[in-house]
Amino acid sequence: MMIEVRHSVLLFGEILIDRFPGGDVLGGAPLNVACHLRAFGCAPVLVSRIGQDAEGARLLQTMESAGLSTHGIQLDSVYPTGVVAVHLGAEGHRFDIVPNQAYDHIHPRLARMAALAANPEMVYFGTLAQRADSHRALRHMLRATSGQRFFDVNLRDPWIYGERLDWSLRHADIVKANNDELDRIAQLMNMDEPDAETQARALIERYQLCGMLITCGGAGAWWLERGGEKISIVPDKAVDVVDTVGAGDAFSAVFMFGRLREWDMPLTLMRAQQFASAVCGIRGAIPEHSDFYEPFIRQWSVDG
């Protein structure tokens, strides 16, 4: 069951293998968000690059099985499909992000062609895939699109560059970050505001953003619009957490979907929080079966 709306969304960045101690999981924030949007009835187009190797073949097969377009996926005969080693500890996940992967070398002209063909209503991009040559491809791609730009901050040491962050903020309409990343952004941008809300307001004004979405883990999330009041959401019940990997991507997907469907902001935040909480109750970022989505889609279809 899907809500047949077919909004076109363009997503730029890394698709890769998350290598957990117990086995490999296919992922990368753009892929996670795209899978959710496809399940909701959108038409997501991923722009990324993978190696001509077994891992790349698995990613293509996964995308095709999920009904995702592969037209924006570039194949690389030199660099391998991206891999991230995930280490689980008492204080959360630690990521060992391998350098010089295929997604670091997205071709600008091919990215621009994919953008023109997609003609998206919304464009999603993050930080990790901008650490190397692919930043140039993102510049070309954004020049070829007019959709609303959703910048999903995902700061991973040591791949953090102040000038790339500043560029991304200048080219975004909506910025999503977690509360720790918001504080880090304020430091990198040499801001001295004393708390999260004033930091967000200052960033909105400096970069002329439509607004900022800040996620706070188990404490919920909040939205701040330019010139508006802070709108907060907290989880309505305790969640039996199995795995928090991908919870932020789940929140992003529903938030973007809500913007495309023109839901009001309190409803958008509530639905995004409920969906992200549900994803925390499964292993991995993407449900194994499509029936996971059906209760949400059915409710959204009834309520509008």
XYZ file of C-alpha atoms in Angstrom:
304
model
C 0.000 0.000 0.000
C 1.411 3.417 -0.990
C 0.248 7.010 -1.065
C 0.516 7.599 -4.821
C 1.806 11.139 -4.916
C 4.997 10.699 -6.993
C 6.824 13.752 -5.701
C 10.278 13.872 -7.292
C 13.161 14.095 -4.819
C 16.841 14.212 -5.778
C 19.324 12.831 -3.228
C 23.071 13.351 -3.487
C 25.819 11.579 -1.579
C 27.229 8.342 -0.304
C 25.755 4.899 -0.700
C 27.920 2.308 0.970
C 28.366 -0.790 3.101
C 28.100 -0.414 6.879
C 30.352 -3.181 8.213
C 29.010 -4.186 11.649
C 30.692 -6.820 13.860
C 27.819 -9.179 13.033
C 27.780 -8.623 9.288
C 27.319 -6.087 6.494
C 24.356 -3.735 6.130
C 23.725 -1.638 3.031
C 23.359 2.022 3.849
C 24.440 5.606 3.666
C 22.043 8.366 4.681
C 20.889 9.232 1.117
C 20.026 5.578 0.418
C 18.167 5.205 3.722
C 16.118 8.352 3.088
C 15.425 7.334 -0.517
C 14.147 3.888 0.505
C 11.664 5.441 2.936
C 10.496 8.047 0.423
C 9.962 5.349 -2.207
C 7.843 3.361 0.255
C 5.744 6.492 0.851
C 5.065 6.794 -2.882
C 7.629 9.404 -3.903
C 9.966 9.159 -6.881
C 13.457 9.514 -5.379
C 16.538 9.668 -7.616
C 19.919 8.964 -6.027
C 23.082 10.544 -7.394
C 26.095 8.597 -6.178
C 29.004 6.452 -7.354
C 29.901 2.842 -6.581
C 32.721 0.527 -7.529
C 32.505 -2.207 -10.113
C 32.792 -4.816 -7.381
C 30.663 -7.278 -5.413
C 29.585 -4.626 -2.899
C 28.461 -2.320 -5.692
C 26.488 -5.125 -7.321
C 24.724 -5.784 -3.990
C 23.810 -2.122 -3.669
C 22.371 -2.007 -7.192
C 20.380 -5.167 -6.543
C 19.019 -3.722 -3.303
C 17.977 -0.517 -5.034
C 16.241 -2.378 -7.844
C 14.443 -4.641 -5.357
C 13.218 -1.559 -3.492
C 11.898 -0.031 -6.710
C 14.495 2.740 -6.705
C 15.776 4.305 -9.902
C 19.447 3.566 -10.603
C 19.811 6.147 -13.397
C 21.833 8.489 -11.162
C 24.249 5.812 -9.946
C 27.680 6.028 -11.561
C 30.039 3.034 -11.861
C 33.740 3.433 -11.072
C 36.433 1.090 -12.417
C 39.189 2.550 -10.224
C 37.785 3.261 -6.759
C 35.859 0.741 -4.617
C 32.336 0.918 -3.256
C 32.332 2.828 0.016
C 32.755 0.971 3.297
C 32.242 2.168 6.878
C 33.385 -0.011 9.777
C 30.880 0.408 12.635
C 32.096 -0.297 16.170
C 29.477 -0.697 18.883
C 30.344 0.497 22.381
C 28.744 1.502 25.668
C 28.715 5.156 24.583
C 27.149 4.473 21.178
C 28.451 3.851 17.678
C 31.935 4.703 16.447
C 32.470 4.935 12.695
C 35.697 4.211 10.827
C 35.011 5.845 7.465
C 37.433 4.597 4.821
C 38.869 7.369 2.590
C 39.079 7.580 -1.212
C 35.976 5.574 -2.065
C 33.905 5.661 -5.240
C 31.376 8.117 -3.739
C 34.274 10.591 -3.291
C 34.560 10.817 -7.091
C 31.017 11.535 -8.344
C 31.320 12.921 -11.882
C 30.011 16.523 -12.179
C 28.570 16.310 -15.703
C 26.765 13.036 -14.998
C 25.393 14.458 -11.743
C 24.083 17.510 -13.588
C 22.420 15.326 -16.229
C 20.664 13.285 -13.535
C 19.459 16.474 -11.866
C 18.053 17.895 -15.088
C 16.242 14.635 -15.859
C 14.758 14.398 -12.349
C 13.413 17.976 -12.214
C 12.996 17.571 -8.428
C 10.673 19.361 -6.045
C 13.202 18.824 -3.267
C 16.965 18.186 -3.169
C 18.697 16.364 -0.312
C 22.434 16.517 0.385
C 24.770 15.994 3.336
C 28.358 16.528 4.391
C 30.302 13.274 4.071
C 30.272 13.015 0.265
C 31.664 16.559 0.071
C 34.977 15.629 1.705
C 36.756 15.187 -1.683
C 36.131 15.594 -5.438
C 32.368 15.020 -5.189
C 31.888 18.530 -3.790
C 32.358 19.821 -7.344
C 29.632 17.465 -8.581
C 27.240 18.797 -5.946
C 27.904 22.367 -7.092
C 27.076 21.414 -10.670
C 23.986 19.521 -9.590
C 22.550 22.337 -7.482
C 23.007 24.812 -10.321
C 20.813 22.542 -12.459
C 17.901 22.339 -9.988
C 15.320 24.683 -8.510
C 13.792 22.448 -5.831
C 13.833 23.239 -2.131
C 17.209 22.249 -0.670
C 17.378 20.069 2.456
C 20.869 19.971 3.985
C 21.297 17.045 6.387
C 24.346 17.748 8.534
C 26.213 14.562 9.469
C 29.544 15.527 10.998
C 32.053 12.683 11.148
C 35.622 13.301 12.318
C 38.089 13.737 10.751
C 36.053 14.604 7.645
C 34.859 18.043 8.771
C 35.779 21.169 6.814
C 34.574 24.606 7.884
C 34.595 26.071 4.369
C 32.490 23.198 2.966
C 30.056 23.542 5.862
C 29.765 27.278 5.244
C 29.165 26.654 1.513
C 26.469 24.085 2.289
C 24.680 26.414 4.671
C 24.741 29.172 2.047
C 23.137 26.845 -0.504
C 20.483 25.324 1.780
C 16.876 26.213 2.487
C 16.322 23.802 5.399
C 19.099 22.512 7.651
C 18.750 19.419 9.824
C 21.249 18.577 12.568
C 21.276 16.911 15.954
C 21.821 18.984 19.088
C 25.548 18.130 19.297
C 26.060 19.028 15.637
C 24.291 22.354 16.128
C 26.783 23.275 18.837
C 29.663 22.120 16.632
C 28.376 24.192 13.704
C 28.230 27.263 15.957
C 31.863 26.684 16.992
C 33.070 26.144 13.436
C 31.267 29.269 12.252
C 32.812 31.314 15.117
C 29.504 32.075 16.798
C 29.203 32.840 20.507
C 25.468 32.431 21.116
C 24.946 30.785 24.540
C 22.255 28.175 23.834
C 20.799 25.997 21.095
C 17.816 28.172 20.189
C 19.821 31.377 19.863
C 22.454 29.489 17.848
C 19.749 28.257 15.470
C 18.209 31.728 15.147
C 21.604 33.248 14.386
C 22.327 30.618 11.725
C 18.903 31.128 10.137
C 19.513 34.867 9.878
C 23.137 34.601 8.751
C 22.352 32.135 5.966
C 18.777 33.241 5.203
C 17.409 29.752 5.840
C 13.724 28.847 5.815
C 14.327 27.049 9.089
C 16.325 24.529 11.114
C 15.285 21.057 12.266
C 17.129 19.841 15.370
C 16.855 16.235 16.576
C 17.624 15.379 20.195
C 17.597 11.582 20.333
C 15.254 10.227 22.965
C 14.258 13.782 23.929
C 12.518 14.369 20.596
C 13.105 17.206 18.137
C 12.296 20.834 17.432
C 11.831 23.140 14.458
C 12.639 26.826 14.239
C 11.417 28.870 11.289
C 12.785 32.242 10.289
C 10.946 34.800 12.373
C 8.833 32.109 14.037
C 8.439 30.354 17.359
C 10.194 27.148 18.323
C 7.954 24.075 17.834
C 8.945 20.986 19.825
C 7.930 17.334 19.811
C 8.712 14.673 22.413
C 8.177 10.913 22.032
C 4.728 9.960 23.294
C 5.859 6.684 24.839
C 8.916 4.660 25.702
C 10.384 2.715 22.804
C 12.026 -0.682 23.077
C 15.205 0.346 21.281
C 16.875 -2.369 19.243
C 19.134 -0.154 17.135
C 19.304 3.626 16.691
C 21.154 3.408 13.353
C 19.098 5.240 10.740
C 16.703 6.940 13.158
C 17.787 10.386 11.969
C 17.361 9.342 8.346
C 13.854 8.079 9.120
C 13.020 11.438 10.707
C 14.415 13.287 7.676
C 12.367 11.215 5.242
C 9.027 11.867 6.943
C 9.851 15.524 7.511
C 10.595 15.947 3.800
C 7.465 14.020 2.890
C 5.421 16.254 5.168
C 6.813 19.360 3.485
C 5.950 17.948 0.065
C 2.425 17.090 1.222
C 2.053 20.481 2.918
C 1.236 19.071 6.355
C 1.334 21.635 9.126
C 4.530 21.638 11.176
C 3.242 20.116 14.460
C 1.732 17.209 12.496
C 4.902 16.774 10.442
C 7.073 16.624 13.567
C 4.709 14.209 15.307
C 4.642 11.801 12.364
C 8.392 12.032 11.839
C 8.995 11.280 15.526
C 6.615 8.315 15.513
C 8.224 6.817 12.427
C 11.783 7.352 13.686
C 10.837 5.716 16.999
C 9.449 2.711 15.134
C 12.692 2.383 13.149
C 14.597 2.292 16.464
C 12.620 -0.861 17.252
C 14.096 -2.846 14.334
C 17.598 -3.959 13.425
C 19.178 -1.665 10.858
C 18.045 1.507 9.148
C 15.699 -0.025 6.579
C 12.834 -2.477 7.295
C 13.227 -5.906 5.740
C 9.569 -6.009 4.662
C 7.354 -3.347 3.134
C 4.490 -4.121 5.494
C 6.424 -2.148 8.141
C 5.245 1.022 6.376
C 1.600 0.093 5.983
C 0.220 1.298 9.361
C 1.811 4.705 8.822
C 0.671 5.037 5.207
C -2.856 3.906 6.074
C -3.114 6.453 8.880
C -1.691 9.270 6.768
C -4.101 8.441 3.940
C -7.071 8.640 6.308
C -5.985 11.813 8.097
C -4.589 13.617 5.066
